Amino acid sequence: MNQDWERFGEDIKRTVQDAIDSQDFNRLNQTITNTINGAMGGLGKGLSNMSRRAARDMYKYQRRAQRHGYGWEQDRNPYMYGEERNQAGDRQYRASQESTALQKTSGLFIQTPGMKVGGIVMTVTGWTVGIGTFLTMLFLLIGTVLMGHYFGTWLQIAMGILAPFFVGSVILGNAGRVLLGRVKRFRTYIQELEGKEYCEIKELAERLKKPHKYVVKDIEKMIQKRWFRQGHLDHQKTCLIVSDKAYGQYTELMQNVERQKLEERLAKERQAQEQANMDPQVQEIVRAGDEYIKKIRECNDAIPGEEISAKIYRIEMLVAKIFNRVQQNPENISDIRRLMEYYLPTTVKLLEAYEELDAQPVQGENIISSKEEIEKTLDTLNVAFEKLLDSLFKDTAWNVSADISVLNTMLAQEGLTKDDF
């Protein structure tokens, strides 16, 4: 087949070259068409031969499968279409994954087949004996009414004997029914876990179409009876955790959360204490700074767009650092006077204007131009705030430089510098 295609290709190449050499293109199209038709005819014959060979191979395969006792549908895979084969592979993979997940958690649950059988036996025995006892008591009562008062004493004795059997059988049958229902719900809980070690009670309640409190009490009974061998409920009783390992991770997480809350509360208390001991002028500036930061954050929340949001967030971060620095070093208050009187009010006005422009349903040329101008101004403000923050560390930089100079001098006097070795 490959040799045929090479020959057809050479024919076409030679035909084109001849046309170019002779500058006669009149027969070129017809010649190439004939060559291609000949190639396709040969290809058709080749495909026909291939089809006949494939049919013979498939027939031989089917006969061989029948001789070995296999069904044709069972061994159809060698000729299965690609999509069908992929679907079968996906089904096998999902089944394998579900089986693996269940195997990982199977040791966390009690086996229920024995309990199910016991529930069926209790239910059938209880209701069978109960119905039989009830019918017996009914026949005796009817017989006594028909025969008169001669059997009154015997009726009382029979009733006294049969009544406990009747009550006991009803209790037994009802207990079996309750046990079967609980086993069914227990299996539903396991299915809903889907191999995980935790699940929200809300999901279980939705699956059973039962109230949240009902499911919580039901699971608590199962945990008490050790159906969930390592079962736990979280502190809020909103989540079922079926392994000690997962519950340990949950407990550790809750401890970290409580520790974080405690640290935040202590930090707020320290901050409140510091503010109480702070100079009233500093307190007023810090309070005003917090208000500006709050307004900047509110504008950022109201304005969509990642690029503009990043610029506003950087302004908020820089302003917060500036006021933290002033709070720690009140002597820097004079350095942020222009920030308080002009830069921050202007920043908030620009952000509010941008928010209003961005909320317009039609973004015309003037609106777009104004928004772009505000965005450029925000870049300028970011640079200004960076320089202002850097200037607040000027004294610290000088002190550090002086300390380093003194340290180098002392090390040189002691002969401990690198040049002395």
PDB file of N, CA and C in Angstrom, residues 1 30 79 103 109 112 176 275 284 409:
ATOM      1  N   MET A   1       0.838  -1.214   0.000  1.00  0.00           N
ATOM      2  CA  MET A   1       0.000   0.000   0.000  1.00  0.00           C
ATOM      3  C   MET A   1       0.869   1.258   0.000  1.00  0.00           C
ATOM      4  N   GLN A  30      -6.660  17.684 -15.439  1.00  0.00           N
ATOM      5  CA  GLN A  30      -7.246  16.398 -15.776  1.00  0.00           C
ATOM      6  C   GLN A  30      -6.295  15.255 -15.429  1.00  0.00           C
ATOM      7  N   TYR A  79     -12.633  -5.689  20.363  1.00  0.00           N
ATOM      8  CA  TYR A  79     -13.184  -4.924  19.247  1.00  0.00           C
ATOM      9  C   TYR A  79     -14.094  -3.796  19.744  1.00  0.00           C
ATOM     10  N   GLN A 103     -13.145   0.328  52.279  1.00  0.00           N
ATOM     11  CA  GLN A 103     -12.216  -0.528  52.998  1.00  0.00           C
ATOM     12  C   GLN A 103     -11.445   0.256  54.052  1.00  0.00           C
ATOM     13  N   PHE A 109     -16.956   0.891  61.787  1.00  0.00           N
ATOM     14  CA  PHE A 109     -18.386   0.657  61.978  1.00  0.00           C
ATOM     15  C   PHE A 109     -18.621  -0.803  62.370  1.00  0.00           C
ATOM     16  N   THR A 112     -23.579  -5.010  60.452  1.00  0.00           N
ATOM     17  CA  THR A 112     -25.015  -4.978  60.695  1.00  0.00           C
ATOM     18  C   THR A 112     -25.812  -6.194  60.226  1.00  0.00           C
ATOM     19  N   GLY A 176     -38.242  -5.083  67.448  1.00  0.00           N
ATOM     20  CA  GLY A 176     -37.642  -5.521  66.193  1.00  0.00           C
ATOM     21  C   GLY A 176     -37.808  -4.496  65.092  1.00  0.00           C
ATOM     22  N   GLN A 275      -4.179  53.031  74.779  1.00  0.00           N
ATOM     23  CA  GLN A 275      -4.929  54.221  74.386  1.00  0.00           C
ATOM     24  C   GLN A 275      -5.382  55.022  75.599  1.00  0.00           C
ATOM     25  N   GLU A 284      -6.756  61.319  69.539  1.00  0.00           N
ATOM     26  CA  GLU A 284      -7.639  61.915  68.547  1.00  0.00           C
ATOM     27  C   GLU A 284      -7.137  61.624  67.129  1.00  0.00           C
ATOM     28  N   THR A 409      33.923  50.952  65.543  1.00  0.00           N
ATOM     29  CA  THR A 409      35.070  51.610  66.189  1.00  0.00           C
ATOM     30  C   THR A 409      35.578  50.787  67.362  1.00  0.00           C
TER      31      THR A 409
END
